[in-house]
Amino acid sequence: MRIENIEQNNNVIELEKQKEYMQKMKVHLSNLEKKTGRKQTYFLLTTGCQMNAHDSEKLAGMLETMGFAESPSEQKADFVLYNTCCIRENAEDKIYGRLGRLKYYKKQNPNMKIAICGCMTQQDVVIEKLQKSYKYVDIVFGTFNLYKLPELLYESLETKDTLFDIWKEEKEIVENLPTVYKNTFQASVNIMYGCDNFCAYCIVPYVRGRERSRKPQEIIQEIQKLVNNGVKEVMLLGQNVNSYGKNLQTPVSFAQLLTQINEIEGLERIRFMTSHPKDLSDELILAMKECDKVCNYIHLPIQSGSNRILKWMNRHYTKEHYLELVQKLKQSIKDITISTDIIVGFPGETEEDFQQTLDVVRQVQYCTAFTFIYSKRSGTPAATMENQIPEDVVKDRFDRLLKVLNPIVAQVHQKQVGKTVNVLVEEVSKQDAATLTGRAEDNTLVHFKGTKDLIGSIIPIKIIDNKTFYVIGERA
Ligand code: SAH
Ligand code: SF4
Ligand code: F3S
């Protein structure tokens, strides 16, 4: 109990400290505004997963509290912040490419401040590279101290050198940071941070630290507040939500958390990601079935269909166990759709291993699959494994995977034609101003004709056509 109190105090003290820095920055920015006759602006780039995107909502929240306005142009922004990802090598390469361009923009606009944060900066090799070749970057911080942005920005006003503030491990969870949500009817909510699974290919445990769960009451309070402000759908985020709550002082299971969230009046939909198959319990399947607000959709990454490869990946389940879970989910939850992540070309993967992956794809009938070419991440066990697979072999398997997968995705969507589903309308289609897009409960992406006043409402739509990755509907 005492430990909890100390933890809470630290959180509150940190938040109060950052609020003071936000205030100081506000005064500074308003002076600049008087001098220049325009508001100071920020450009925030997010390159990572939903967790990163949610971090960016907090970064934007702090920046806007300080008085920055969002800039549509990176080139003209006064403050450029990159919130980075390092899950695969090409994610990092893109950041270095963009940083190179920023050097040129900064020459044109010497008052521009540049900062970089997120998963990429948690790696020593990246810090060394930034120190050596990217001296024009003003601030570098990491995933554990994101809430320190106001303090770091204020400090950097006085210094010419790059300010590095990278922590090696997590400290307290700072709650209640100001947040700018992408819209008023949907919100992401972190239920836990970090990961303890150490899948052999994955960098996340090294850059996001050990698993820690937020207390249920903090999560419920946050969701309640969101619902009071009009939110209808929440996405609960964690690297492995199925192990939620195990390390809390009073342990709570993810299924119990879902049941509690389901009670929140006014909330209409609950989604979550990601579920690790090794921790998917019968209790959770039952909770998904019984909680009316929990959507009939699950993202259940398989990674590989080969037991040999799964073992080397350190995933702790077999193909058979995975298929058994899929069976249970399909039997228990009406019309459930299932999506997945697949890695092709993990070290040692043979044609036979790859065929096992194709077999799972055929058996499960995924509604979507995120497919990745294995990328070597230094510091992970897989990086030093023998038998790294040649690029042309991997590319060939990757293409063949899509050839099997895409007709299955189309088939799953074809089965929905003729049904009427409830769609939460999200936005106007980027291709056509007269078309709206939204998601059915089972996560199917639906396009239909309508006007933008419908955005944010849940309406019945009849599905009339299938376009492989989405379906066409009309108002029912
Ligand atoms: N915590 C989630 C995954 C987060 S990363 C889970 O366990 O499912 C998202 C996806 O990126 C992973 O599921 C995996 O398919 C992919 N990925 C992770 N590391 C990778 C690597 N080194 N190369 C290629 N894909 C990778
Ligand atoms: Fe990475 Fe595995 Fe953790 Fe997912 S569960 S974040 S794949 S180590
Ligand atoms: Fe997410 Fe990329 Fe970090 S996937 S957790 S932003 S490495």
PDB file of C-alpha atoms in Angstrom, residues 152-411:
ATOM      1  CA  LEU A 152      13.228  19.485 -22.650  1.00  0.00           C
ATOM      2  CA  LEU A 153      11.853  22.088 -25.032  1.00  0.00           C
ATOM      3  CA  TYR A 154      12.272  24.799 -22.430  1.00  0.00           C
ATOM      4  CA  GLU A 155      15.836  23.708 -21.669  1.00  0.00           C
ATOM      5  CA  SER A 156      16.748  23.601 -25.330  1.00  0.00           C
ATOM      6  CA  LEU A 157      15.918  27.314 -25.708  1.00  0.00           C
ATOM      7  CA  GLU A 158      19.152  28.034 -23.841  1.00  0.00           C
ATOM      8  CA  THR A 159      21.459  25.443 -25.401  1.00  0.00           C
ATOM      9  CA  LYS A 160      23.059  25.107 -28.796  1.00  0.00           C
ATOM     10  CA  ASP A 161      24.166  21.473 -28.414  1.00  0.00           C
ATOM     11  CA  THR A 162      21.844  18.535 -28.925  1.00  0.00           C
ATOM     12  CA  LEU A 163      20.048  17.644 -25.716  1.00  0.00           C
ATOM     13  CA  PHE A 164      20.037  13.881 -25.159  1.00  0.00           C
ATOM     14  CA  ASP A 165      17.723  12.464 -22.498  1.00  0.00           C
ATOM     15  CA  ILE A 166      17.379   8.704 -22.854  1.00  0.00           C
ATOM     16  CA  TRP A 167      16.440   6.457 -19.951  1.00  0.00           C
ATOM     17  CA  LYS A 168      17.484   2.843 -19.895  1.00  0.00           C
ATOM     18  CA  GLU A 169      14.380   1.695 -18.094  1.00  0.00           C
ATOM     19  CA  GLU A 170      10.899   2.730 -17.116  1.00  0.00           C
ATOM     20  CA  LYS A 171      10.118   4.633 -13.923  1.00  0.00           C
ATOM     21  CA  GLU A 172       6.624   5.616 -12.856  1.00  0.00           C
ATOM     22  CA  ILE A 173       3.658   5.855 -15.218  1.00  0.00           C
ATOM     23  CA  VAL A 174       2.691   9.512 -15.439  1.00  0.00           C
ATOM     24  CA  GLU A 175      -1.096   9.697 -15.723  1.00  0.00           C
ATOM     25  CA  ASN A 176      -3.366  12.466 -16.999  1.00  0.00           C
ATOM     26  CA  LEU A 177      -1.175  14.081 -19.640  1.00  0.00           C
ATOM     27  CA  PRO A 178      -3.078  16.466 -21.904  1.00  0.00           C
ATOM     28  CA  THR A 179      -4.109  14.560 -25.026  1.00  0.00           C
ATOM     29  CA  VAL A 180      -5.352  15.535 -28.482  1.00  0.00           C
ATOM     30  CA  TYR A 181      -7.564  12.747 -29.823  1.00  0.00           C
ATOM     31  CA  LYS A 182      -7.799  12.056 -33.534  1.00  0.00           C
ATOM     32  CA  ASN A 183     -11.561  12.352 -33.305  1.00  0.00           C
ATOM     33  CA  THR A 184     -14.331  12.771 -30.759  1.00  0.00           C
ATOM     34  CA  PHE A 185     -15.977   9.353 -31.029  1.00  0.00           C
ATOM     35  CA  GLN A 186     -13.066   6.888 -30.898  1.00  0.00           C
ATOM     36  CA  ALA A 187     -10.115   6.746 -28.542  1.00  0.00           C
ATOM     37  CA  SER A 188      -7.125   4.566 -27.791  1.00  0.00           C
ATOM     38  CA  VAL A 189      -6.451   3.757 -24.157  1.00  0.00           C
ATOM     39  CA  ASN A 190      -3.233   2.188 -22.905  1.00  0.00           C
ATOM     40  CA  ILE A 191      -3.923  -0.599 -20.460  1.00  0.00           C
ATOM     41  CA  MET A 192      -0.301  -1.678 -20.164  1.00  0.00           C
ATOM     42  CA  TYR A 193       3.163  -0.729 -21.330  1.00  0.00           C
ATOM     43  CA  GLY A 194       6.233  -2.729 -22.347  1.00  0.00           C
ATOM     44  CA  CYS A 195       6.638  -6.412 -23.122  1.00  0.00           C
ATOM     45  CA  ASP A 196       8.254  -9.389 -21.359  1.00  0.00           C
ATOM     46  CA  ASN A 197       7.947 -11.941 -24.143  1.00  0.00           C
ATOM     47  CA  PHE A 198      11.221 -11.505 -25.999  1.00  0.00           C
ATOM     48  CA  CYS A 199      10.139 -13.097 -29.259  1.00  0.00           C
ATOM     49  CA  ALA A 200      13.493 -13.821 -30.894  1.00  0.00           C
ATOM     50  CA  TYR A 201      13.042 -11.406 -33.824  1.00  0.00           C
ATOM     51  CA  CYS A 202      11.516  -8.494 -31.931  1.00  0.00           C
ATOM     52  CA  ILE A 203      13.073  -5.257 -30.698  1.00  0.00           C
ATOM     53  CA  VAL A 204      10.058  -4.065 -28.685  1.00  0.00           C
ATOM     54  CA  PRO A 205      11.075  -5.491 -25.248  1.00  0.00           C
ATOM     55  CA  TYR A 206      14.420  -3.681 -25.556  1.00  0.00           C
ATOM     56  CA  VAL A 207      12.955  -0.302 -26.437  1.00  0.00           C
ATOM     57  CA  ARG A 208       9.717  -0.351 -24.434  1.00  0.00           C
ATOM     58  CA  GLY A 209      10.954  -2.022 -21.256  1.00  0.00           C
ATOM     59  CA  ARG A 210       9.282  -4.495 -18.929  1.00  0.00           C
ATOM     60  CA  GLU A 211       5.590  -5.143 -18.840  1.00  0.00           C
ATOM     61  CA  ARG A 212       3.623  -2.912 -16.486  1.00  0.00           C
ATOM     62  CA  SER A 213      -0.145  -2.656 -16.236  1.00  0.00           C
ATOM     63  CA  ARG A 214      -2.161   0.393 -15.333  1.00  0.00           C
ATOM     64  CA  LYS A 215      -4.528  -0.005 -12.423  1.00  0.00           C
ATOM     65  CA  PRO A 216      -8.099  -0.891 -13.454  1.00  0.00           C
ATOM     66  CA  GLN A 217      -9.521   2.160 -11.680  1.00  0.00           C
ATOM     67  CA  GLU A 218      -7.213   4.520 -13.652  1.00  0.00           C
ATOM     68  CA  ILE A 219      -8.313   2.867 -16.919  1.00  0.00           C
ATOM     69  CA  ILE A 220     -12.011   2.951 -16.045  1.00  0.00           C
ATOM     70  CA  GLN A 221     -11.790   6.600 -14.974  1.00  0.00           C
ATOM     71  CA  GLU A 222     -10.094   7.538 -18.234  1.00  0.00           C
ATOM     72  CA  ILE A 223     -12.703   5.718 -20.319  1.00  0.00           C
ATOM     73  CA  GLN A 224     -15.544   7.225 -18.292  1.00  0.00           C
ATOM     74  CA  LYS A 225     -14.158  10.692 -18.977  1.00  0.00           C
ATOM     75  CA  LEU A 226     -13.838   9.907 -22.685  1.00  0.00           C
ATOM     76  CA  VAL A 227     -17.408   8.606 -22.840  1.00  0.00           C
ATOM     77  CA  ASN A 228     -18.647  11.757 -21.086  1.00  0.00           C
ATOM     78  CA  ASN A 229     -17.000  13.658 -23.933  1.00  0.00           C
ATOM     79  CA  GLY A 230     -18.758  11.656 -26.649  1.00  0.00           C
ATOM     80  CA  VAL A 231     -16.487   8.651 -27.225  1.00  0.00           C
ATOM     81  CA  LYS A 232     -18.381   5.554 -28.426  1.00  0.00           C
ATOM     82  CA  GLU A 233     -15.555   3.146 -29.188  1.00  0.00           C
ATOM     83  CA  VAL A 234     -12.363   2.469 -27.255  1.00  0.00           C
ATOM     84  CA  MET A 235      -9.320   0.545 -28.391  1.00  0.00           C
ATOM     85  CA  LEU A 236      -7.473  -0.963 -25.435  1.00  0.00           C
ATOM     86  CA  LEU A 237      -3.761  -1.089 -26.184  1.00  0.00           C
ATOM     87  CA  GLY A 238      -0.974  -3.359 -24.981  1.00  0.00           C
ATOM     88  CA  GLN A 239       1.728  -5.488 -26.616  1.00  0.00           C
ATOM     89  CA  ASN A 240       0.091  -8.528 -25.065  1.00  0.00           C
ATOM     90  CA  VAL A 241      -3.248  -7.591 -23.516  1.00  0.00           C
ATOM     91  CA  ASN A 242      -3.861 -11.210 -22.518  1.00  0.00           C
ATOM     92  CA  SER A 243      -1.258 -10.941 -19.787  1.00  0.00           C
ATOM     93  CA  TYR A 244      -2.769  -7.717 -18.417  1.00  0.00           C
ATOM     94  CA  GLY A 245      -2.856  -7.304 -14.662  1.00  0.00           C
ATOM     95  CA  LYS A 246      -0.651 -10.224 -13.681  1.00  0.00           C
ATOM     96  CA  ASN A 247       1.895  -7.983 -11.976  1.00  0.00           C
ATOM     97  CA  LEU A 248      -0.507  -5.629 -10.247  1.00  0.00           C
ATOM     98  CA  GLN A 249      -0.472  -5.598  -6.444  1.00  0.00           C
ATOM     99  CA  THR A 250      -4.000  -6.935  -6.597  1.00  0.00           C
ATOM    100  CA  PRO A 251      -3.915  -9.087  -9.754  1.00  0.00           C
ATOM    101  CA  VAL A 252      -6.769  -8.628 -12.221  1.00  0.00           C
ATOM    102  CA  SER A 253      -7.204 -10.641 -15.413  1.00  0.00           C
ATOM    103  CA  PHE A 254      -7.821  -9.067 -18.810  1.00  0.00           C
ATOM    104  CA  ALA A 255     -11.200 -10.816 -18.906  1.00  0.00           C
ATOM    105  CA  GLN A 256     -12.129  -9.190 -15.582  1.00  0.00           C
ATOM    106  CA  LEU A 257     -11.011  -5.800 -16.885  1.00  0.00           C
ATOM    107  CA  LEU A 258     -13.161  -6.237 -20.013  1.00  0.00           C
ATOM    108  CA  THR A 259     -16.164  -7.136 -17.870  1.00  0.00           C
ATOM    109  CA  GLN A 260     -15.677  -3.967 -15.809  1.00  0.00           C
ATOM    110  CA  ILE A 261     -15.268  -1.757 -18.881  1.00  0.00           C
ATOM    111  CA  ASN A 262     -18.368  -3.326 -20.403  1.00  0.00           C
ATOM    112  CA  GLU A 263     -20.365  -1.822 -17.510  1.00  0.00           C
ATOM    113  CA  ILE A 264     -19.529   1.758 -18.491  1.00  0.00           C
ATOM    114  CA  GLU A 265     -22.762   3.399 -19.457  1.00  0.00           C
ATOM    115  CA  GLY A 266     -22.765   5.225 -22.780  1.00  0.00           C
ATOM    116  CA  LEU A 267     -19.816   3.278 -24.150  1.00  0.00           C
ATOM    117  CA  GLU A 268     -20.840   1.286 -27.227  1.00  0.00           C
ATOM    118  CA  ARG A 269     -17.849  -0.641 -28.526  1.00  0.00           C
ATOM    119  CA  ILE A 270     -14.721  -2.154 -27.018  1.00  0.00           C
ATOM    120  CA  ARG A 271     -11.775  -3.301 -29.117  1.00  0.00           C
ATOM    121  CA  PHE A 272      -8.344  -4.442 -28.005  1.00  0.00           C
ATOM    122  CA  MET A 273      -4.946  -5.362 -29.371  1.00  0.00           C
ATOM    123  CA  THR A 274      -2.710  -7.312 -29.368  1.00  0.00           C
ATOM    124  CA  SER A 275      -3.585 -10.801 -28.117  1.00  0.00           C
ATOM    125  CA  HIS A 276      -0.709 -13.235 -27.791  1.00  0.00           C
ATOM    126  CA  PRO A 277      -1.977 -16.781 -28.518  1.00  0.00           C
ATOM    127  CA  LYS A 278       0.034 -18.258 -25.634  1.00  0.00           C
ATOM    128  CA  ASP A 279      -2.032 -16.301 -23.071  1.00  0.00           C
ATOM    129  CA  LEU A 280      -5.479 -16.437 -24.682  1.00  0.00           C
ATOM    130  CA  SER A 281      -7.612 -18.022 -21.965  1.00  0.00           C
ATOM    131  CA  ASP A 282     -11.050 -19.654 -21.986  1.00  0.00           C
ATOM    132  CA  GLU A 283     -12.004 -17.000 -19.449  1.00  0.00           C
ATOM    133  CA  LEU A 284     -11.258 -14.324 -22.071  1.00  0.00           C
ATOM    134  CA  ILE A 285     -13.244 -16.099 -24.791  1.00  0.00           C
ATOM    135  CA  LEU A 286     -16.173 -16.291 -22.393  1.00  0.00           C
ATOM    136  CA  ALA A 287     -15.843 -12.599 -21.498  1.00  0.00           C
ATOM    137  CA  MET A 288     -15.777 -11.694 -25.209  1.00  0.00           C
ATOM    138  CA  LYS A 289     -18.938 -13.698 -25.693  1.00  0.00           C
ATOM    139  CA  GLU A 290     -20.769 -12.289 -22.679  1.00  0.00           C
ATOM    140  CA  CYS A 291     -19.772  -8.632 -22.860  1.00  0.00           C
ATOM    141  CA  ASP A 292     -22.150  -7.118 -25.399  1.00  0.00           C
ATOM    142  CA  LYS A 293     -19.866  -4.146 -26.112  1.00  0.00           C
ATOM    143  CA  VAL A 294     -16.811  -6.221 -26.963  1.00  0.00           C
ATOM    144  CA  CYS A 295     -16.602  -6.464 -30.751  1.00  0.00           C
ATOM    145  CA  ASN A 296     -16.692  -9.825 -32.520  1.00  0.00           C
ATOM    146  CA  TYR A 297     -13.201  -9.429 -33.885  1.00  0.00           C
ATOM    147  CA  ILE A 298      -9.736 -10.488 -32.719  1.00  0.00           C
ATOM    148  CA  HIS A 299      -6.216  -9.790 -33.930  1.00  0.00           C
ATOM    149  CA  LEU A 300      -4.286 -12.972 -33.197  1.00  0.00           C
ATOM    150  CA  PRO A 301      -0.759 -12.953 -34.635  1.00  0.00           C
ATOM    151  CA  ILE A 302       0.445 -16.379 -35.759  1.00  0.00           C
ATOM    152  CA  GLN A 303       3.862 -15.225 -37.115  1.00  0.00           C
ATOM    153  CA  SER A 304       4.600 -18.693 -38.557  1.00  0.00           C
ATOM    154  CA  GLY A 305       2.689 -21.930 -39.023  1.00  0.00           C
ATOM    155  CA  SER A 306       5.737 -24.126 -38.439  1.00  0.00           C
ATOM    156  CA  ASN A 307       6.309 -25.546 -34.968  1.00  0.00           C
ATOM    157  CA  ARG A 308      10.069 -25.551 -35.490  1.00  0.00           C
ATOM    158  CA  ILE A 309      10.077 -21.872 -36.392  1.00  0.00           C
ATOM    159  CA  LEU A 310       7.612 -20.959 -33.636  1.00  0.00           C
ATOM    160  CA  LYS A 311       9.989 -22.573 -31.172  1.00  0.00           C
ATOM    161  CA  TRP A 312      12.969 -20.604 -32.469  1.00  0.00           C
ATOM    162  CA  MET A 313      10.842 -17.490 -32.426  1.00  0.00           C
ATOM    163  CA  ASN A 314      10.224 -18.142 -28.702  1.00  0.00           C
ATOM    164  CA  ARG A 315       6.464 -17.844 -29.190  1.00  0.00           C
ATOM    165  CA  HIS A 316       5.437 -20.613 -26.740  1.00  0.00           C
ATOM    166  CA  TYR A 317       2.600 -22.163 -28.769  1.00  0.00           C
ATOM    167  CA  THR A 318       2.257 -24.673 -31.570  1.00  0.00           C
ATOM    168  CA  LYS A 319       0.335 -24.572 -34.818  1.00  0.00           C
ATOM    169  CA  GLU A 320      -2.117 -27.099 -33.342  1.00  0.00           C
ATOM    170  CA  HIS A 321      -2.712 -25.040 -30.216  1.00  0.00           C
ATOM    171  CA  TYR A 322      -3.276 -21.933 -32.331  1.00  0.00           C
ATOM    172  CA  LEU A 323      -5.795 -23.711 -34.574  1.00  0.00           C
ATOM    173  CA  GLU A 324      -7.574 -25.047 -31.511  1.00  0.00           C
ATOM    174  CA  LEU A 325      -7.921 -21.484 -30.170  1.00  0.00           C
ATOM    175  CA  VAL A 326      -9.315 -20.358 -33.522  1.00  0.00           C
ATOM    176  CA  GLN A 327     -11.832 -23.182 -33.385  1.00  0.00           C
ATOM    177  CA  LYS A 328     -12.939 -22.204 -29.874  1.00  0.00           C
ATOM    178  CA  LEU A 329     -13.265 -18.552 -30.861  1.00  0.00           C
ATOM    179  CA  LYS A 330     -15.344 -19.395 -33.926  1.00  0.00           C
ATOM    180  CA  GLN A 331     -17.585 -21.725 -31.955  1.00  0.00           C
ATOM    181  CA  SER A 332     -18.142 -19.331 -29.054  1.00  0.00           C
ATOM    182  CA  ILE A 333     -18.443 -15.930 -30.703  1.00  0.00           C
ATOM    183  CA  LYS A 334     -20.995 -15.446 -33.432  1.00  0.00           C
ATOM    184  CA  ASP A 335     -19.558 -14.376 -36.803  1.00  0.00           C
ATOM    185  CA  ILE A 336     -16.170 -13.543 -35.297  1.00  0.00           C
ATOM    186  CA  THR A 337     -13.535 -12.315 -37.744  1.00  0.00           C
ATOM    187  CA  ILE A 338      -9.855 -12.970 -37.157  1.00  0.00           C
ATOM    188  CA  SER A 339      -6.812 -11.093 -38.414  1.00  0.00           C
ATOM    189  CA  THR A 340      -3.141 -11.868 -37.965  1.00  0.00           C
ATOM    190  CA  ASP A 341       0.513 -10.920 -38.412  1.00  0.00           C
ATOM    191  CA  ILE A 342       2.842 -13.153 -40.413  1.00  0.00           C
ATOM    192  CA  ILE A 343       6.615 -13.003 -40.767  1.00  0.00           C
ATOM    193  CA  VAL A 344       8.192 -14.591 -43.826  1.00  0.00           C
ATOM    194  CA  GLY A 345      11.867 -15.530 -43.960  1.00  0.00           C
ATOM    195  CA  PHE A 346      12.740 -15.983 -40.287  1.00  0.00           C
ATOM    196  CA  PRO A 347      16.261 -17.535 -40.041  1.00  0.00           C
ATOM    197  CA  GLY A 348      16.176 -21.230 -40.877  1.00  0.00           C
ATOM    198  CA  GLU A 349      12.725 -21.148 -42.525  1.00  0.00           C
ATOM    199  CA  THR A 350      12.511 -23.903 -45.148  1.00  0.00           C
ATOM    200  CA  GLU A 351       9.974 -24.346 -47.939  1.00  0.00           C
ATOM    201  CA  GLU A 352       8.264 -26.957 -45.747  1.00  0.00           C
ATOM    202  CA  ASP A 353       8.024 -24.457 -42.847  1.00  0.00           C
ATOM    203  CA  PHE A 354       6.583 -21.898 -45.220  1.00  0.00           C
ATOM    204  CA  GLN A 355       4.001 -24.421 -46.465  1.00  0.00           C
ATOM    205  CA  GLN A 356       2.860 -24.819 -42.850  1.00  0.00           C
ATOM    206  CA  THR A 357       2.207 -21.070 -42.699  1.00  0.00           C
ATOM    207  CA  LEU A 358       0.165 -21.273 -45.911  1.00  0.00           C
ATOM    208  CA  ASP A 359      -1.776 -24.148 -44.390  1.00  0.00           C
ATOM    209  CA  VAL A 360      -2.754 -22.046 -41.360  1.00  0.00           C
ATOM    210  CA  VAL A 361      -3.794 -19.185 -43.638  1.00  0.00           C
ATOM    211  CA  ARG A 362      -6.062 -21.559 -45.572  1.00  0.00           C
ATOM    212  CA  GLN A 363      -7.555 -23.105 -42.441  1.00  0.00           C
ATOM    213  CA  VAL A 364      -8.236 -19.953 -40.435  1.00  0.00           C
ATOM    214  CA  GLN A 365      -9.700 -17.812 -43.236  1.00  0.00           C
ATOM    215  CA  TYR A 366      -8.402 -14.451 -42.041  1.00  0.00           C
ATOM    216  CA  CYS A 367     -10.297 -11.242 -42.731  1.00  0.00           C
ATOM    217  CA  THR A 368      -6.959  -9.401 -42.913  1.00  0.00           C
ATOM    218  CA  ALA A 369      -3.322 -10.301 -42.443  1.00  0.00           C
ATOM    219  CA  PHE A 370      -0.379  -7.987 -41.953  1.00  0.00           C
ATOM    220  CA  THR A 371       2.502  -9.671 -43.721  1.00  0.00           C
ATOM    221  CA  PHE A 372       6.134  -8.817 -43.097  1.00  0.00           C
ATOM    222  CA  ILE A 373       9.472  -9.784 -44.518  1.00  0.00           C
ATOM    223  CA  TYR A 374      11.754 -10.710 -41.628  1.00  0.00           C
ATOM    224  CA  SER A 375      14.039  -7.815 -40.771  1.00  0.00           C
ATOM    225  CA  LYS A 376      17.213  -8.359 -38.768  1.00  0.00           C
ATOM    226  CA  ARG A 377      17.248  -6.224 -35.619  1.00  0.00           C
ATOM    227  CA  SER A 378      20.603  -5.985 -33.929  1.00  0.00           C
ATOM    228  CA  GLY A 379      20.547  -6.999 -30.285  1.00  0.00           C
ATOM    229  CA  THR A 380      17.795  -9.609 -30.782  1.00  0.00           C
ATOM    230  CA  PRO A 381      18.638 -13.351 -30.620  1.00  0.00           C
ATOM    231  CA  ALA A 382      17.465 -13.945 -34.212  1.00  0.00           C
ATOM    232  CA  ALA A 383      19.998 -11.467 -35.588  1.00  0.00           C
ATOM    233  CA  THR A 384      22.871 -13.840 -34.832  1.00  0.00           C
ATOM    234  CA  MET A 385      21.097 -17.061 -35.828  1.00  0.00           C
ATOM    235  CA  GLU A 386      22.637 -19.075 -38.618  1.00  0.00           C
ATOM    236  CA  ASN A 387      20.794 -19.671 -41.852  1.00  0.00           C
ATOM    237  CA  GLN A 388      19.555 -16.166 -42.593  1.00  0.00           C
ATOM    238  CA  ILE A 389      17.408 -16.617 -45.707  1.00  0.00           C
ATOM    239  CA  PRO A 390      18.520 -15.047 -49.011  1.00  0.00           C
ATOM    240  CA  GLU A 391      16.480 -12.059 -50.142  1.00  0.00           C
ATOM    241  CA  ASP A 392      15.220 -13.585 -53.402  1.00  0.00           C
ATOM    242  CA  VAL A 393      13.888 -16.698 -51.611  1.00  0.00           C
ATOM    243  CA  VAL A 394      12.053 -14.566 -49.040  1.00  0.00           C
ATOM    244  CA  LYS A 395      10.636 -12.268 -51.701  1.00  0.00           C
ATOM    245  CA  ASP A 396       9.328 -15.264 -53.641  1.00  0.00           C
ATOM    246  CA  ARG A 397       7.652 -16.720 -50.521  1.00  0.00           C
ATOM    247  CA  PHE A 398       6.202 -13.336 -49.655  1.00  0.00           C
ATOM    248  CA  ASP A 399       4.612 -13.020 -53.114  1.00  0.00           C
ATOM    249  CA  ARG A 400       3.237 -16.544 -52.924  1.00  0.00           C
ATOM    250  CA  LEU A 401       1.794 -15.823 -49.467  1.00  0.00           C
ATOM    251  CA  LEU A 402      -0.155 -12.866 -50.839  1.00  0.00           C
ATOM    252  CA  LYS A 403      -1.418 -15.003 -53.732  1.00  0.00           C
ATOM    253  CA  VAL A 404      -2.935 -17.439 -51.226  1.00  0.00           C
ATOM    254  CA  LEU A 405      -4.061 -14.805 -48.765  1.00  0.00           C
ATOM    255  CA  ASN A 406      -5.840 -12.246 -50.932  1.00  0.00           C
ATOM    256  CA  PRO A 407      -8.480 -14.570 -52.434  1.00  0.00           C
ATOM    257  CA  ILE A 408      -9.239 -15.770 -48.881  1.00  0.00           C
ATOM    258  CA  VAL A 409      -9.713 -12.190 -47.676  1.00  0.00           C
ATOM    259  CA  ALA A 410     -12.012 -11.609 -50.650  1.00  0.00           C
ATOM    260  CA  GLN A 411     -13.948 -14.781 -49.839  1.00  0.00           C
TER     261      GLN A 411
END
